[in-house]
mmCIF file with all atom_site columns, C-alpha atoms in Angstrom:
data_model
loop_
_atom_site.group_PDB
_atom_site.id
_atom_site.type_symbol
_atom_site.label_atom_id
_atom_site.label_alt_id
_atom_site.label_comp_id
_atom_site.label_asym_id
_atom_site.label_entity_id
_atom_site.label_seq_id
_atom_site.pdbx_PDB_ins_code
_atom_site.Cartn_x
_atom_site.Cartn_y
_atom_site.Cartn_z
_atom_site.occupancy
_atom_site.B_iso_or_equiv
_atom_site.pdbx_formal_charge
_atom_site.auth_seq_id
_atom_site.auth_comp_id
_atom_site.auth_asym_id
_atom_site.auth_atom_id
_atom_site.pdbx_PDB_model_num
ATOM 1   C CA . UNK A 1 1   ? 148.851 63.276 -59.022  1.00 78.00 ? 1   UNK A CA 1
ATOM 2   C CA . UNK A 1 2   ? 145.675 64.486 -60.761  1.00 83.00 ? 2   UNK A CA 1
ATOM 3   C CA . UNK A 1 3   ? 147.172 67.942 -61.327  1.00 88.00 ? 3   UNK A CA 1
ATOM 4   C CA . UNK A 1 4   ? 150.200 66.343 -62.966  1.00 89.00 ? 4   UNK A CA 1
ATOM 5   C CA . UNK A 1 5   ? 147.766 64.334 -65.146  1.00 84.00 ? 5   UNK A CA 1
ATOM 6   C CA . UNK A 1 6   ? 146.019 67.561 -66.307  1.00 87.00 ? 6   UNK A CA 1
ATOM 7   C CA . UNK A 1 7   ? 149.382 69.195 -67.146  1.00 89.00 ? 7   UNK A CA 1
ATOM 8   C CA . UNK A 1 8   ? 150.407 66.052 -69.042  1.00 85.00 ? 8   UNK A CA 1
ATOM 9   C CA . UNK A 1 9   ? 147.088 66.110 -70.917  1.00 82.00 ? 9   UNK A CA 1
ATOM 10  C CA . UNK A 1 10  ? 147.713 69.670 -71.978  1.00 85.00 ? 10  UNK A CA 1
ATOM 11  C CA . UNK A 1 11  ? 151.161 68.648 -73.207  1.00 83.00 ? 11  UNK A CA 1
ATOM 12  C CA . UNK A 1 12  ? 149.544 65.877 -75.239  1.00 78.00 ? 12  UNK A CA 1
ATOM 13  C CA . UNK A 1 13  ? 147.339 68.493 -76.847  1.00 77.00 ? 13  UNK A CA 1
ATOM 14  C CA . UNK A 1 14  ? 150.377 70.618 -77.657  1.00 80.00 ? 14  UNK A CA 1
ATOM 15  C CA . UNK A 1 15  ? 152.199 67.622 -79.158  1.00 75.00 ? 15  UNK A CA 1
ATOM 16  C CA . UNK A 1 16  ? 149.234 66.670 -81.197  1.00 71.00 ? 16  UNK A CA 1
ATOM 17  C CA . UNK A 1 17  ? 148.928 70.249 -82.462  1.00 71.00 ? 17  UNK A CA 1
ATOM 18  C CA . UNK A 1 18  ? 152.562 70.553 -83.358  1.00 72.00 ? 18  UNK A CA 1
ATOM 19  C CA . UNK A 1 19  ? 153.214 67.039 -84.775  1.00 67.00 ? 19  UNK A CA 1
ATOM 20  C CA . UNK A 1 20  ? 149.791 65.866 -85.782  1.00 64.00 ? 20  UNK A CA 1
ATOM 21  C CA . UNK A 1 21  ? 150.112 62.494 -84.037  1.00 64.00 ? 21  UNK A CA 1
ATOM 22  C CA . UNK A 1 22  ? 150.986 60.504 -80.980  1.00 64.00 ? 22  UNK A CA 1
ATOM 23  C CA . UNK A 1 23  ? 147.784 60.940 -79.095  1.00 73.00 ? 23  UNK A CA 1
ATOM 24  C CA . UNK A 1 24  ? 147.311 57.371 -77.890  1.00 73.00 ? 24  UNK A CA 1
ATOM 25  C CA . UNK A 1 25  ? 150.983 56.795 -77.308  1.00 73.00 ? 25  UNK A CA 1
ATOM 26  C CA . UNK A 1 26  ? 150.918 59.673 -74.896  1.00 78.00 ? 26  UNK A CA 1
ATOM 27  C CA . UNK A 1 27  ? 147.366 59.593 -73.584  1.00 83.00 ? 27  UNK A CA 1
ATOM 28  C CA . UNK A 1 28  ? 147.115 55.937 -72.514  1.00 83.00 ? 28  UNK A CA 1
ATOM 29  C CA . UNK A 1 29  ? 150.037 56.102 -70.039  1.00 86.00 ? 29  UNK A CA 1
ATOM 30  C CA . UNK A 1 30  ? 148.735 59.322 -68.653  1.00 87.00 ? 30  UNK A CA 1
ATOM 31  C CA . UNK A 1 31  ? 145.237 57.871 -68.159  1.00 88.00 ? 31  UNK A CA 1
ATOM 32  C CA . UNK A 1 32  ? 146.562 54.658 -66.634  1.00 89.00 ? 32  UNK A CA 1
ATOM 33  C CA . UNK A 1 33  ? 149.328 55.827 -64.451  1.00 89.00 ? 33  UNK A CA 1
ATOM 34  C CA . UNK A 1 34  ? 148.367 59.440 -63.532  1.00 90.00 ? 34  UNK A CA 1
ATOM 35  C CA . UNK A 1 35  ? 144.593 59.141 -63.423  1.00 91.00 ? 35  UNK A CA 1
ATOM 36  C CA . UNK A 1 36  ? 144.370 55.464 -62.380  1.00 91.00 ? 36  UNK A CA 1
ATOM 37  C CA . UNK A 1 37  ? 142.013 54.450 -65.255  1.00 91.00 ? 37  UNK A CA 1
ATOM 38  C CA . UNK A 1 38  ? 141.943 50.718 -66.108  1.00 89.00 ? 38  UNK A CA 1
ATOM 39  C CA . UNK A 1 39  ? 143.869 50.012 -69.376  1.00 85.00 ? 39  UNK A CA 1
ATOM 40  C CA . UNK A 1 40  ? 140.832 48.713 -71.259  1.00 82.00 ? 40  UNK A CA 1
ATOM 41  C CA . UNK A 1 41  ? 138.829 51.876 -70.441  1.00 88.00 ? 41  UNK A CA 1
ATOM 42  C CA . UNK A 1 42  ? 141.918 54.063 -71.055  1.00 87.00 ? 42  UNK A CA 1
ATOM 43  C CA . UNK A 1 43  ? 142.270 52.601 -74.512  1.00 81.00 ? 43  UNK A CA 1
ATOM 44  C CA . UNK A 1 44  ? 138.642 53.378 -75.215  1.00 82.00 ? 44  UNK A CA 1
ATOM 45  C CA . UNK A 1 45  ? 139.135 56.942 -74.025  1.00 86.00 ? 45  UNK A CA 1
ATOM 46  C CA . UNK A 1 46  ? 142.196 57.177 -76.142  1.00 81.00 ? 46  UNK A CA 1
ATOM 47  C CA . UNK A 1 47  ? 140.250 56.079 -79.230  1.00 77.00 ? 47  UNK A CA 1
ATOM 48  C CA . UNK A 1 48  ? 137.862 58.880 -78.581  1.00 83.00 ? 48  UNK A CA 1
ATOM 49  C CA . UNK A 1 49  ? 140.569 61.483 -78.075  1.00 79.00 ? 49  UNK A CA 1
ATOM 50  C CA . UNK A 1 50  ? 142.497 60.393 -81.191  1.00 76.00 ? 50  UNK A CA 1
ATOM 51  C CA . UNK A 1 51  ? 139.299 60.107 -83.305  1.00 79.00 ? 51  UNK A CA 1
ATOM 52  C CA . UNK A 1 52  ? 138.180 63.653 -82.469  1.00 82.00 ? 52  UNK A CA 1
ATOM 53  C CA . UNK A 1 53  ? 141.604 65.193 -83.028  1.00 77.00 ? 53  UNK A CA 1
ATOM 54  C CA . UNK A 1 54  ? 142.003 63.257 -86.244  1.00 78.00 ? 54  UNK A CA 1
ATOM 55  C CA . UNK A 1 55  ? 138.657 64.549 -87.509  1.00 82.00 ? 55  UNK A CA 1
ATOM 56  C CA . UNK A 1 56  ? 139.433 68.117 -86.562  1.00 82.00 ? 56  UNK A CA 1
ATOM 57  C CA . UNK A 1 57  ? 142.886 67.813 -88.276  1.00 80.00 ? 57  UNK A CA 1
ATOM 58  C CA . UNK A 1 58  ? 141.449 66.207 -91.389  1.00 84.00 ? 58  UNK A CA 1
ATOM 59  C CA . UNK A 1 59  ? 139.002 68.981 -92.160  1.00 90.00 ? 59  UNK A CA 1
ATOM 60  C CA . UNK A 1 60  ? 141.611 71.591 -93.230  1.00 91.00 ? 60  UNK A CA 1
ATOM 61  C CA . UNK A 1 61  ? 143.533 68.936 -95.192  1.00 89.00 ? 61  UNK A CA 1
ATOM 62  C CA . UNK A 1 62  ? 140.306 67.955 -96.998  1.00 92.00 ? 62  UNK A CA 1
ATOM 63  C CA . UNK A 1 63  ? 139.767 71.595 -97.880  1.00 94.00 ? 63  UNK A CA 1
ATOM 64  C CA . UNK A 1 64  ? 143.313 71.724 -99.294  1.00 95.00 ? 64  UNK A CA 1
ATOM 65  C CA . UNK A 1 65  ? 142.517 68.565 -101.428 1.00 92.00 ? 65  UNK A CA 1
ATOM 66  C CA . UNK A 1 66  ? 145.144 66.535 -99.567  1.00 90.00 ? 66  UNK A CA 1
ATOM 67  C CA . UNK A 1 67  ? 142.783 63.775 -98.534  1.00 89.00 ? 67  UNK A CA 1
ATOM 68  C CA . UNK A 1 68  ? 142.260 60.760 -100.815 1.00 89.00 ? 68  UNK A CA 1
ATOM 69  C CA . UNK A 1 69  ? 138.701 59.662 -100.017 1.00 91.00 ? 69  UNK A CA 1
ATOM 70  C CA . UNK A 1 70  ? 139.011 56.386 -101.966 1.00 91.00 ? 70  UNK A CA 1
ATOM 71  C CA . UNK A 1 71  ? 141.962 55.257 -99.847  1.00 90.00 ? 71  UNK A CA 1
ATOM 72  C CA . UNK A 1 72  ? 140.258 56.536 -96.709  1.00 89.00 ? 72  UNK A CA 1
ATOM 73  C CA . UNK A 1 73  ? 137.136 54.457 -97.377  1.00 94.00 ? 73  UNK A CA 1
ATOM 74  C CA . UNK A 1 74  ? 139.085 51.268 -98.317  1.00 95.00 ? 74  UNK A CA 1
ATOM 75  C CA . UNK A 1 75  ? 141.332 51.643 -95.336  1.00 92.00 ? 75  UNK A CA 1
ATOM 76  C CA . UNK A 1 76  ? 138.938 53.253 -92.798  1.00 90.00 ? 76  UNK A CA 1
ATOM 77  C CA . UNK A 1 77  ? 135.865 51.046 -93.122  1.00 95.00 ? 77  UNK A CA 1
ATOM 78  C CA . UNK A 1 78  ? 137.666 47.707 -92.416  1.00 96.00 ? 78  UNK A CA 1
ATOM 79  C CA . UNK A 1 79  ? 139.576 49.441 -89.672  1.00 92.00 ? 79  UNK A CA 1
ATOM 80  C CA . UNK A 1 80  ? 136.473 50.781 -87.963  1.00 90.00 ? 80  UNK A CA 1
ATOM 81  C CA . UNK A 1 81  ? 134.607 47.451 -88.279  1.00 95.00 ? 81  UNK A CA 1
ATOM 82  C CA . UNK A 1 82  ? 137.651 45.579 -86.838  1.00 95.00 ? 82  UNK A CA 1
ATOM 83  C CA . UNK A 1 83  ? 137.996 48.064 -83.958  1.00 89.00 ? 83  UNK A CA 1
ATOM 84  C CA . UNK A 1 84  ? 134.325 47.561 -83.144  1.00 92.00 ? 84  UNK A CA 1
ATOM 85  C CA . UNK A 1 85  ? 134.599 43.754 -83.243  1.00 96.00 ? 85  UNK A CA 1
ATOM 86  C CA . UNK A 1 86  ? 137.721 43.775 -81.183  1.00 94.00 ? 86  UNK A CA 1
ATOM 87  C CA . UNK A 1 87  ? 136.332 46.135 -78.549  1.00 90.00 ? 87  UNK A CA 1
ATOM 88  C CA . UNK A 1 88  ? 132.869 44.538 -78.449  1.00 93.00 ? 88  UNK A CA 1
ATOM 89  C CA . UNK A 1 89  ? 133.765 40.807 -78.443  1.00 95.00 ? 89  UNK A CA 1
ATOM 90  C CA . UNK A 1 90  ? 137.520 40.075 -78.366  1.00 94.00 ? 90  UNK A CA 1
ATOM 91  C CA . UNK A 1 91  ? 138.759 42.275 -75.493  1.00 91.00 ? 91  UNK A CA 1
ATOM 92  C CA . UNK A 1 92  ? 135.862 41.393 -73.170  1.00 92.00 ? 92  UNK A CA 1
ATOM 93  C CA . UNK A 1 93  ? 136.427 37.637 -73.978  1.00 94.00 ? 93  UNK A CA 1
ATOM 94  C CA . UNK A 1 94  ? 140.009 37.777 -72.623  1.00 93.00 ? 94  UNK A CA 1
ATOM 95  C CA . UNK A 1 95  ? 140.119 36.240 -69.141  1.00 94.00 ? 95  UNK A CA 1
ATOM 96  C CA . UNK A 1 96  ? 141.444 38.350 -66.275  1.00 94.00 ? 96  UNK A CA 1
ATOM 97  C CA . UNK A 1 97  ? 144.279 35.888 -65.745  1.00 95.00 ? 97  UNK A CA 1
ATOM 98  C CA . UNK A 1 98  ? 145.912 34.981 -69.091  1.00 93.00 ? 98  UNK A CA 1
ATOM 99  C CA . UNK A 1 99  ? 148.687 32.729 -67.820  1.00 93.00 ? 99  UNK A CA 1
ATOM 100 C CA . UNK A 1 100 ? 149.785 31.753 -64.337  1.00 95.00 ? 100 UNK A CA 1
ATOM 101 C CA . UNK A 1 101 ? 152.586 29.804 -62.777  1.00 94.00 ? 101 UNK A CA 1
ATOM 102 C CA . UNK A 1 102 ? 153.804 29.642 -59.177  1.00 93.00 ? 102 UNK A CA 1
ATOM 103 C CA . UNK A 1 103 ? 156.023 32.627 -59.700  1.00 93.00 ? 103 UNK A CA 1
ATOM 104 C CA . UNK A 1 104 ? 154.519 34.575 -62.665  1.00 94.00 ? 104 UNK A CA 1
ATOM 105 C CA . UNK A 1 105 ? 150.994 35.750 -63.324  1.00 95.00 ? 105 UNK A CA 1
ATOM 106 C CA . UNK A 1 106 ? 150.107 37.482 -66.550  1.00 94.00 ? 106 UNK A CA 1
ATOM 107 C CA . UNK A 1 107 ? 146.804 39.359 -66.269  1.00 94.00 ? 107 UNK A CA 1
ATOM 108 C CA . UNK A 1 108 ? 144.706 40.995 -68.976  1.00 92.00 ? 108 UNK A CA 1
ATOM 109 C CA . UNK A 1 109 ? 146.013 44.378 -67.787  1.00 89.00 ? 109 UNK A CA 1
ATOM 110 C CA . UNK A 1 110 ? 149.673 43.266 -67.991  1.00 92.00 ? 110 UNK A CA 1
ATOM 111 C CA . UNK A 1 111 ? 149.102 41.709 -71.460  1.00 92.00 ? 111 UNK A CA 1
ATOM 112 C CA . UNK A 1 112 ? 147.377 44.800 -72.906  1.00 89.00 ? 112 UNK A CA 1
ATOM 113 C CA . UNK A 1 113 ? 149.994 47.191 -71.493  1.00 87.00 ? 113 UNK A CA 1
ATOM 114 C CA . UNK A 1 114 ? 152.805 44.834 -72.624  1.00 91.00 ? 114 UNK A CA 1
ATOM 115 C CA . UNK A 1 115 ? 151.472 44.699 -76.198  1.00 90.00 ? 115 UNK A CA 1
ATOM 116 C CA . UNK A 1 116 ? 151.152 48.501 -76.074  1.00 84.00 ? 116 UNK A CA 1
ATOM 117 C CA . UNK A 1 117 ? 154.770 48.868 -74.922  1.00 87.00 ? 117 UNK A CA 1
ATOM 118 C CA . UNK A 1 118 ? 156.010 46.578 -77.678  1.00 88.00 ? 118 UNK A CA 1
ATOM 119 C CA . UNK A 1 119 ? 154.076 48.601 -80.272  1.00 84.00 ? 119 UNK A CA 1
ATOM 120 C CA . UNK A 1 120 ? 155.611 51.811 -78.820  1.00 80.00 ? 120 UNK A CA 1
ATOM 121 C CA . UNK A 1 121 ? 159.084 50.394 -79.281  1.00 84.00 ? 121 UNK A CA 1
ATOM 122 C CA . UNK A 1 122 ? 158.327 49.232 -82.851  1.00 82.00 ? 122 UNK A CA 1
ATOM 123 C CA . UNK A 1 123 ? 156.936 52.700 -83.623  1.00 77.00 ? 123 UNK A CA 1
ATOM 124 C CA . UNK A 1 124 ? 159.893 54.501 -82.026  1.00 76.00 ? 124 UNK A CA 1
ATOM 125 C CA . UNK A 1 125 ? 162.678 52.714 -83.972  1.00 80.00 ? 125 UNK A CA 1
ATOM 126 C CA . UNK A 1 126 ? 161.727 54.084 -87.392  1.00 76.00 ? 126 UNK A CA 1
ATOM 127 C CA . UNK A 1 127 ? 161.171 57.532 -85.912  1.00 72.00 ? 127 UNK A CA 1
ATOM 128 C CA . UNK A 1 128 ? 164.677 57.594 -84.375  1.00 77.00 ? 128 UNK A CA 1
ATOM 129 C CA . UNK A 1 129 ? 166.375 56.422 -87.524  1.00 78.00 ? 129 UNK A CA 1
ATOM 130 C CA . UNK A 1 130 ? 167.041 58.915 -90.227  1.00 68.00 ? 130 UNK A CA 1
ATOM 131 C CA . UNK A 1 131 ? 164.281 59.394 -92.647  1.00 69.00 ? 131 UNK A CA 1
ATOM 132 C CA . UNK A 1 132 ? 164.620 58.292 -96.167  1.00 68.00 ? 132 UNK A CA 1
ATOM 133 C CA . UNK A 1 133 ? 162.202 58.750 -99.053  1.00 69.00 ? 133 UNK A CA 1
ATOM 134 C CA . UNK A 1 134 ? 160.634 55.602 -100.438 1.00 66.00 ? 134 UNK A CA 1
ATOM 135 C CA . UNK A 1 135 ? 159.996 55.730 -104.092 1.00 68.00 ? 135 UNK A CA 1
ATOM 136 C CA . UNK A 1 136 ? 158.056 53.192 -106.064 1.00 67.00 ? 136 UNK A CA 1
ATOM 137 C CA . UNK A 1 137 ? 157.682 52.905 -109.805 1.00 72.00 ? 137 UNK A CA 1
ATOM 138 C CA . UNK A 1 138 ? 154.507 50.950 -109.301 1.00 72.00 ? 138 UNK A CA 1
ATOM 139 C CA . UNK A 1 139 ? 151.663 53.479 -108.962 1.00 72.00 ? 139 UNK A CA 1
ATOM 140 C CA . UNK A 1 140 ? 148.881 50.865 -109.003 1.00 78.00 ? 140 UNK A CA 1
ATOM 141 C CA . UNK A 1 141 ? 146.317 51.080 -106.232 1.00 80.00 ? 141 UNK A CA 1
ATOM 142 C CA . UNK A 1 142 ? 146.109 47.804 -104.359 1.00 88.00 ? 142 UNK A CA 1
ATOM 143 C CA . UNK A 1 143 ? 142.605 47.569 -102.905 1.00 92.00 ? 143 UNK A CA 1
ATOM 144 C CA . UNK A 1 144 ? 143.128 44.182 -101.160 1.00 94.00 ? 144 UNK A CA 1
ATOM 145 C CA . UNK A 1 145 ? 146.398 45.284 -99.570  1.00 93.00 ? 145 UNK A CA 1
ATOM 146 C CA . UNK A 1 146 ? 144.813 48.491 -98.261  1.00 93.00 ? 146 UNK A CA 1
ATOM 147 C CA . UNK A 1 147 ? 141.858 46.542 -96.833  1.00 95.00 ? 147 UNK A CA 1
ATOM 148 C CA . UNK A 1 148 ? 144.214 44.046 -95.141  1.00 95.00 ? 148 UNK A CA 1
ATOM 149 C CA . UNK A 1 149 ? 146.279 46.865 -93.704  1.00 93.00 ? 149 UNK A CA 1
ATOM 150 C CA . UNK A 1 150 ? 143.123 48.627 -92.402  1.00 93.00 ? 150 UNK A CA 1
ATOM 151 C CA . UNK A 1 151 ? 142.020 45.387 -90.745  1.00 95.00 ? 151 UNK A CA 1
ATOM 152 C CA . UNK A 1 152 ? 145.329 44.773 -89.028  1.00 93.00 ? 152 UNK A CA 1
ATOM 153 C CA . UNK A 1 153 ? 145.609 48.329 -87.821  1.00 90.00 ? 153 UNK A CA 1
ATOM 154 C CA . UNK A 1 154 ? 141.948 48.190 -86.660  1.00 91.00 ? 154 UNK A CA 1
ATOM 155 C CA . UNK A 1 155 ? 142.711 45.060 -84.649  1.00 93.00 ? 155 UNK A CA 1
ATOM 156 C CA . UNK A 1 156 ? 145.740 46.558 -82.931  1.00 89.00 ? 156 UNK A CA 1
ATOM 157 C CA . UNK A 1 157 ? 143.907 49.854 -82.336  1.00 86.00 ? 157 UNK A CA 1
ATOM 158 C CA . UNK A 1 158 ? 140.941 48.051 -80.835  1.00 87.00 ? 158 UNK A CA 1
ATOM 159 C CA . UNK A 1 159 ? 143.133 45.771 -78.734  1.00 88.00 ? 159 UNK A CA 1
ATOM 160 C CA . UNK A 1 160 ? 145.295 48.347 -77.023  1.00 84.00 ? 160 UNK A CA 1
ATOM 161 C CA . UNK A 1 161 ? 143.874 51.739 -78.091  1.00 76.00 ? 161 UNK A CA 1
ATOM 162 C CA . UNK A 1 162 ? 146.975 52.575 -80.048  1.00 71.00 ? 162 UNK A CA 1
ATOM 163 C CA . UNK A 1 163 ? 146.240 55.071 -82.693  1.00 63.00 ? 163 UNK A CA 1
ATOM 164 C CA . UNK A 1 164 ? 146.433 53.945 -86.251  1.00 63.00 ? 164 UNK A CA 1
ATOM 165 C CA . UNK A 1 165 ? 148.493 57.014 -87.157  1.00 64.00 ? 165 UNK A CA 1
ATOM 166 C CA . UNK A 1 166 ? 151.733 55.811 -85.736  1.00 62.00 ? 166 UNK A CA 1
ATOM 167 C CA . UNK A 1 167 ? 151.041 52.176 -86.725  1.00 64.00 ? 167 UNK A CA 1
#
């Protein structure tokens, strides 16, 4: 099973290189199901993988003047702070058994993987539909909206390790 995991990890690298995204969507299931890593740890590993690949991918784009640092700071700082808060205090505060009845038990593992699966479906739907360009006459930069978006993405990323790129 470990060999299959390594082959799958190489395929994740190829997909990241070709498409520029999808690292956590692909790496978390590989880490959990092929390498047997706990979901909370797998999501932390995923954050590392996606962070490093994003940094490496951003350098050439910055050199091509395709990176807006103002947006990156307004979006990135709240996102990073929220990821830290979520990983440091919220995820560890979740009890191992979230909800239990006589026939159903929802554990922290099931909850995190379930939220991850729902996010995967929500991300997949727009990717499957035909792309259409969105044009806006309003070119005003909305600082508060970017900060709120960064905070929400940071929370979801910190909770399940899902990369902010697809969110």
